[in-house]
Short mmCIF file of C-alpha atoms in Angstrom, two decimals:
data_model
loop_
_atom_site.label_atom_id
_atom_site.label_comp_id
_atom_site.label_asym_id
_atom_site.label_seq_id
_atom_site.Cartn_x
_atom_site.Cartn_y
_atom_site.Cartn_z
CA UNK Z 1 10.67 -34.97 -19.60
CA UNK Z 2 11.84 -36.92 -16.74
CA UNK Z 3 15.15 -34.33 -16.96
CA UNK Z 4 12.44 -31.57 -16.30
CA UNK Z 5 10.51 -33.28 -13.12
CA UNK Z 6 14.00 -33.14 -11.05
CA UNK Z 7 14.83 -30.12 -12.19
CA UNK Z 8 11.57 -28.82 -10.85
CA UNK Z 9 11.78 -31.27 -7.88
CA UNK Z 10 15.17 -29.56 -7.14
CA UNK Z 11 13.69 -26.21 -7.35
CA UNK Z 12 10.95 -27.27 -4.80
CA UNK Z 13 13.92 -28.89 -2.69
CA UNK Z 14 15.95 -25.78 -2.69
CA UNK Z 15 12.64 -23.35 -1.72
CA UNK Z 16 11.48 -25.44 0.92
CA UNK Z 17 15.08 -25.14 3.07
CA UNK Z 18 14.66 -21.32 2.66
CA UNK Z 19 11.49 -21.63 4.72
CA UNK Z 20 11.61 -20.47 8.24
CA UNK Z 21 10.51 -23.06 10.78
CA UNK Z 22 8.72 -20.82 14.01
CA UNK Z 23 7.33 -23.18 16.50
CA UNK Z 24 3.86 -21.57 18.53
CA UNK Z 25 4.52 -21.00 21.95
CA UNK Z 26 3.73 -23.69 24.62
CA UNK Z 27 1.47 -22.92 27.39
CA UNK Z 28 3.48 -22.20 30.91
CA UNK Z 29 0.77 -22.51 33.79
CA UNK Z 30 -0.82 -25.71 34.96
CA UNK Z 31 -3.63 -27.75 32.61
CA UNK Z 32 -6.13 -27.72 35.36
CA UNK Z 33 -7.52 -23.75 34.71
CA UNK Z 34 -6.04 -23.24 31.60
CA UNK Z 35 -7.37 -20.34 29.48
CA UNK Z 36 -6.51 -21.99 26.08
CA UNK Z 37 -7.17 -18.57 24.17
CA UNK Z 38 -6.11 -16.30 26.67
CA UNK Z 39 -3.38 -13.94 24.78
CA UNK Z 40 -0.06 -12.74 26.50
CA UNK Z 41 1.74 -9.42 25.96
CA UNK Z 42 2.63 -10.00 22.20
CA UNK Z 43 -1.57 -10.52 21.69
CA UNK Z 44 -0.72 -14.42 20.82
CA UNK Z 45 -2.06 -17.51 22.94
CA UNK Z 46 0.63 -19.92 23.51
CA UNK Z 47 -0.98 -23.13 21.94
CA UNK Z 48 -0.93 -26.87 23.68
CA UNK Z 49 -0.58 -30.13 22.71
CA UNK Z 50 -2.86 -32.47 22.25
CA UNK Z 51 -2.17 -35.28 24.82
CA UNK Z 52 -0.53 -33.60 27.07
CA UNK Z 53 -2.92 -32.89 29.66
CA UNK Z 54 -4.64 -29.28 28.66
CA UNK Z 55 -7.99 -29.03 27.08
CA UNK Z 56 -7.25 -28.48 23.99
CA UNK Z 57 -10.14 -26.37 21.84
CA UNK Z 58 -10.15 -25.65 18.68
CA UNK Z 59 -13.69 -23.59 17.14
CA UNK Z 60 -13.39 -21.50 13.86
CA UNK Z 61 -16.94 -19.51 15.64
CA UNK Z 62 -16.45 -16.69 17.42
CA UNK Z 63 -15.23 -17.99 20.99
CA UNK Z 64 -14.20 -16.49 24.39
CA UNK Z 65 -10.89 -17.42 26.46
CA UNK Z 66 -12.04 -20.45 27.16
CA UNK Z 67 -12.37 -21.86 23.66
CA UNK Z 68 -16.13 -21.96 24.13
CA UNK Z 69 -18.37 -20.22 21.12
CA UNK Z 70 -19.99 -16.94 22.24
CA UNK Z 71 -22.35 -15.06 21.02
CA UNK Z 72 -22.59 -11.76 23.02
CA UNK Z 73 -21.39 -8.84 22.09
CA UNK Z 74 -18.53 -7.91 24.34
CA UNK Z 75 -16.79 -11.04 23.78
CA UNK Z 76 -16.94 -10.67 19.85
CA UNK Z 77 -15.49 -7.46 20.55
CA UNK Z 78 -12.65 -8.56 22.75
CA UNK Z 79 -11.92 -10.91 20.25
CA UNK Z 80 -12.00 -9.29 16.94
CA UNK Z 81 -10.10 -6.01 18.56
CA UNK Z 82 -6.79 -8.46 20.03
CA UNK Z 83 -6.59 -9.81 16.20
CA UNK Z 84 -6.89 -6.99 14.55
CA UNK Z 85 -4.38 -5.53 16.92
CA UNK Z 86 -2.07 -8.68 16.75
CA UNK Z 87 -2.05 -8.07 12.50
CA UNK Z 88 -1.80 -4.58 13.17
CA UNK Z 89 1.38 -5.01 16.08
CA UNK Z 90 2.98 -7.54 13.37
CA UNK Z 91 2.52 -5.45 9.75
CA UNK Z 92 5.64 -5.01 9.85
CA UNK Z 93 6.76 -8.85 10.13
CA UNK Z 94 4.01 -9.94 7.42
CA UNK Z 95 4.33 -7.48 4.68
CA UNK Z 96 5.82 -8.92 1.66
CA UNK Z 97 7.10 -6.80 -1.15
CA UNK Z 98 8.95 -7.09 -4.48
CA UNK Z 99 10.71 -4.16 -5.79
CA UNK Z 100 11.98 -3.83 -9.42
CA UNK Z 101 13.80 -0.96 -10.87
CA UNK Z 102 12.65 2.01 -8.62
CA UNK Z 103 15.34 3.83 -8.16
CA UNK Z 104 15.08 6.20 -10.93
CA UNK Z 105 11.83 5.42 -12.04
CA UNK Z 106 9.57 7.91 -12.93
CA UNK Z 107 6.22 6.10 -13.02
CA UNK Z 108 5.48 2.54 -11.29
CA UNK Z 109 3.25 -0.27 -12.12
CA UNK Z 110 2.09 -2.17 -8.89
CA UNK Z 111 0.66 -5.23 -9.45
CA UNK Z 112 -0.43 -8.71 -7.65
CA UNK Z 113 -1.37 -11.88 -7.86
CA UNK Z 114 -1.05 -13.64 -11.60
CA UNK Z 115 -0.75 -10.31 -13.50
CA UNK Z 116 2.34 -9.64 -11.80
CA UNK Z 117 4.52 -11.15 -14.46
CA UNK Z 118 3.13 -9.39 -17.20
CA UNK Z 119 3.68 -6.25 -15.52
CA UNK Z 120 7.19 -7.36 -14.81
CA UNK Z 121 7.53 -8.08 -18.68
CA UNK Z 122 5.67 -4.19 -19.16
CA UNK Z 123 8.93 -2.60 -16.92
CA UNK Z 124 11.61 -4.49 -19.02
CA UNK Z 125 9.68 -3.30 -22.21
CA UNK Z 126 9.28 0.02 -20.86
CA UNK Z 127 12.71 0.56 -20.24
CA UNK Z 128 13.48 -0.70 -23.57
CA UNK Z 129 12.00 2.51 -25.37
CA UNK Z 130 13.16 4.53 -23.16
CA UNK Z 131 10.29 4.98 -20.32
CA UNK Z 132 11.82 4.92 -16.76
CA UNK Z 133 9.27 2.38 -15.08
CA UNK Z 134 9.50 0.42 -11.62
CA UNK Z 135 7.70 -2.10 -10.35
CA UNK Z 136 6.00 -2.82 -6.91
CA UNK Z 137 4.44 -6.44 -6.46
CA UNK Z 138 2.18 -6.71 -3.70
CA UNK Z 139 3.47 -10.42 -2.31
CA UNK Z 140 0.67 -9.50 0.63
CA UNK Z 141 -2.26 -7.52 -0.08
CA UNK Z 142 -3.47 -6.95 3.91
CA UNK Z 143 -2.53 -5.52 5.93
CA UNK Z 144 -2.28 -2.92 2.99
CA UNK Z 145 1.56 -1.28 2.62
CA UNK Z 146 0.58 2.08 2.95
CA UNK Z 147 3.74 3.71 4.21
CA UNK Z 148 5.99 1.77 1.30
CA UNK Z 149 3.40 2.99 -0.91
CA UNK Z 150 3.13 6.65 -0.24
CA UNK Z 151 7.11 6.82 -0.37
CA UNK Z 152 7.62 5.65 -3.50
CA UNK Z 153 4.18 7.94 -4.57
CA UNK Z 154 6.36 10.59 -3.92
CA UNK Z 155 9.30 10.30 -6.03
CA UNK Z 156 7.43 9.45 -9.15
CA UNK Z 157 4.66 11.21 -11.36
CA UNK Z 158 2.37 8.16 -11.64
CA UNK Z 159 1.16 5.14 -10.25
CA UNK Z 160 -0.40 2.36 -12.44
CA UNK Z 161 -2.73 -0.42 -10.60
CA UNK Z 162 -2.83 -4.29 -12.92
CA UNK Z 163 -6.27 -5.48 -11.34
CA UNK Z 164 -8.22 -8.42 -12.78
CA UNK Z 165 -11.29 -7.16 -10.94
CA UNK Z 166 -12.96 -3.34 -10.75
CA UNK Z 167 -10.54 -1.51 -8.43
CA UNK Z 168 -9.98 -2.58 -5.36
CA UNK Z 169 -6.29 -2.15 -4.93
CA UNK Z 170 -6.49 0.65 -7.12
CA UNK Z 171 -8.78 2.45 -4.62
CA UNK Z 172 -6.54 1.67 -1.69
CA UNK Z 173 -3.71 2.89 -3.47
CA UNK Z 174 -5.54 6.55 -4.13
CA UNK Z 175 -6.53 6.17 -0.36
CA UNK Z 176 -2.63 5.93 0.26
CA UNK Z 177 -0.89 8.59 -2.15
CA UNK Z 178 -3.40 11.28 -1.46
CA UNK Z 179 -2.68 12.91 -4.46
CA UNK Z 180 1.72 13.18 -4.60
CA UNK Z 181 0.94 11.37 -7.73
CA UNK Z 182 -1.34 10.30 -10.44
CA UNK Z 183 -3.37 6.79 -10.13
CA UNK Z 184 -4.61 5.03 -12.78
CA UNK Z 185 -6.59 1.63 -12.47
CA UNK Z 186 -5.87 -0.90 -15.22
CA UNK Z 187 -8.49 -2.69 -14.88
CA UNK Z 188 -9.71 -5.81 -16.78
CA UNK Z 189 -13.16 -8.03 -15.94
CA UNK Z 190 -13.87 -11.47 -17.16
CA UNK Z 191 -10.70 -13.22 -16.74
CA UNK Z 192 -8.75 -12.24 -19.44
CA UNK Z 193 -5.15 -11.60 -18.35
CA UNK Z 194 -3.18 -8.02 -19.32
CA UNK Z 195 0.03 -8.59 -21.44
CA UNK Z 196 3.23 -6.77 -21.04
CA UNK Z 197 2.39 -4.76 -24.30
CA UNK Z 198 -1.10 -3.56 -23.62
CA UNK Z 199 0.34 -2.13 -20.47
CA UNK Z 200 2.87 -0.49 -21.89
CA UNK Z 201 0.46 0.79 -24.41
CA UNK Z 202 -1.91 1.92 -22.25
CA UNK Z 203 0.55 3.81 -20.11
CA UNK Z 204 2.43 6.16 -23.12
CA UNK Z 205 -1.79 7.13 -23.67
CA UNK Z 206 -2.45 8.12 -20.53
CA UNK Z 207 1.19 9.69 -19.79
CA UNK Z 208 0.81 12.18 -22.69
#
């Protein structure tokens, strides 16, 4: 047991030095006048200190440049339309993918979230009788990878969705391949995890 702790400890250990350390920007002008939430070129405020002489605000409400809450509607807009556009600037830098066996696959399974290892297990048994599957784990859902999607959507007759819920990556994913493939939801409600064989399964009956 206590052989299995540091093992796991070591893991942790090891994971946490991969981890890139980016400290937020600082704020430049003086304190007195400081616009604590006014954005520069790259859309990002630089962010101050505590202590060291700026007003510091901090408001999860909708807020204007001055940290203060505000209700009307131009400065909701102002502010939901620089983060959006700050997400949308960054997509690049924030989507997270995992790609298994794709290059000669002939169908894909994309999956997220905890049914990702089953699907994982549902390649490696694909490929064991003789099925050429990849696999495509969403490490980020939003914003969605539509470009990484619709590339490998056209190199492959069909795309298979692992949702515990009722579609909703399944229908962005139909959104993105605009038909260069099949999509097929495999969908399950309740809870109840798939397993690597009841994917499999259900793939050979709807690839006949």
């Amino acid at each position: 047991m206590i052989l299995i702790i540091v093992r796991i400890l070591i893991q942790i250990i090891i994971e946490l030095e991969k981890i890139k350390i980016v400290n937020r920007k600082k704020p430049t002008d003086e304190a007195d006048g400081h616009l604590p939430y006014k954005a520069e070129e790259d859309l990002i405020p630089p962010m101050a200190v505590a202590g060291e002489g700026y007003n510091v605000m901090t408001t999860g409400l909708t807020h204007d440049e001055r940290g203060y809450p505000a209700l009307e509607v131009d400065a909701q807009k102002v502010l939901l339309t620089r983060l959006l556009d700050k997400i949308r600037k960054n997509k690049d830098k924030i989507i997270k993918l995992e790609e298994y066996m794709l290059d000669d696959a002939e169908f894909v399974i994309i999956s997220f979230g905890i049914s990702s290892r089953a699907a994982k297990g549902a390649v490696n048994l694909a490929r064991k009788k003789g099925l050429k599957a990849g696999y495509l784990r969403l490490i980020t859902i939003w914003p969605f990878p539509d470009e990484q999607i619709y590339q490998i959507a056209e190199k492959v007759k069909a795309v298979f969705i692992t949702e515990i819920n009722s579609g909703q990556v399944t229908r962005e994913v139909q959104r993105v391949v605009k038909g260069k493939a099949e999509v097929h939801g495999l969908l399950k409600l309740g809870g109840a995890i798939h397993t690597p064989t009841e994917i499999v399964e259900e793939i050979e009956r709807r690839m006949k």
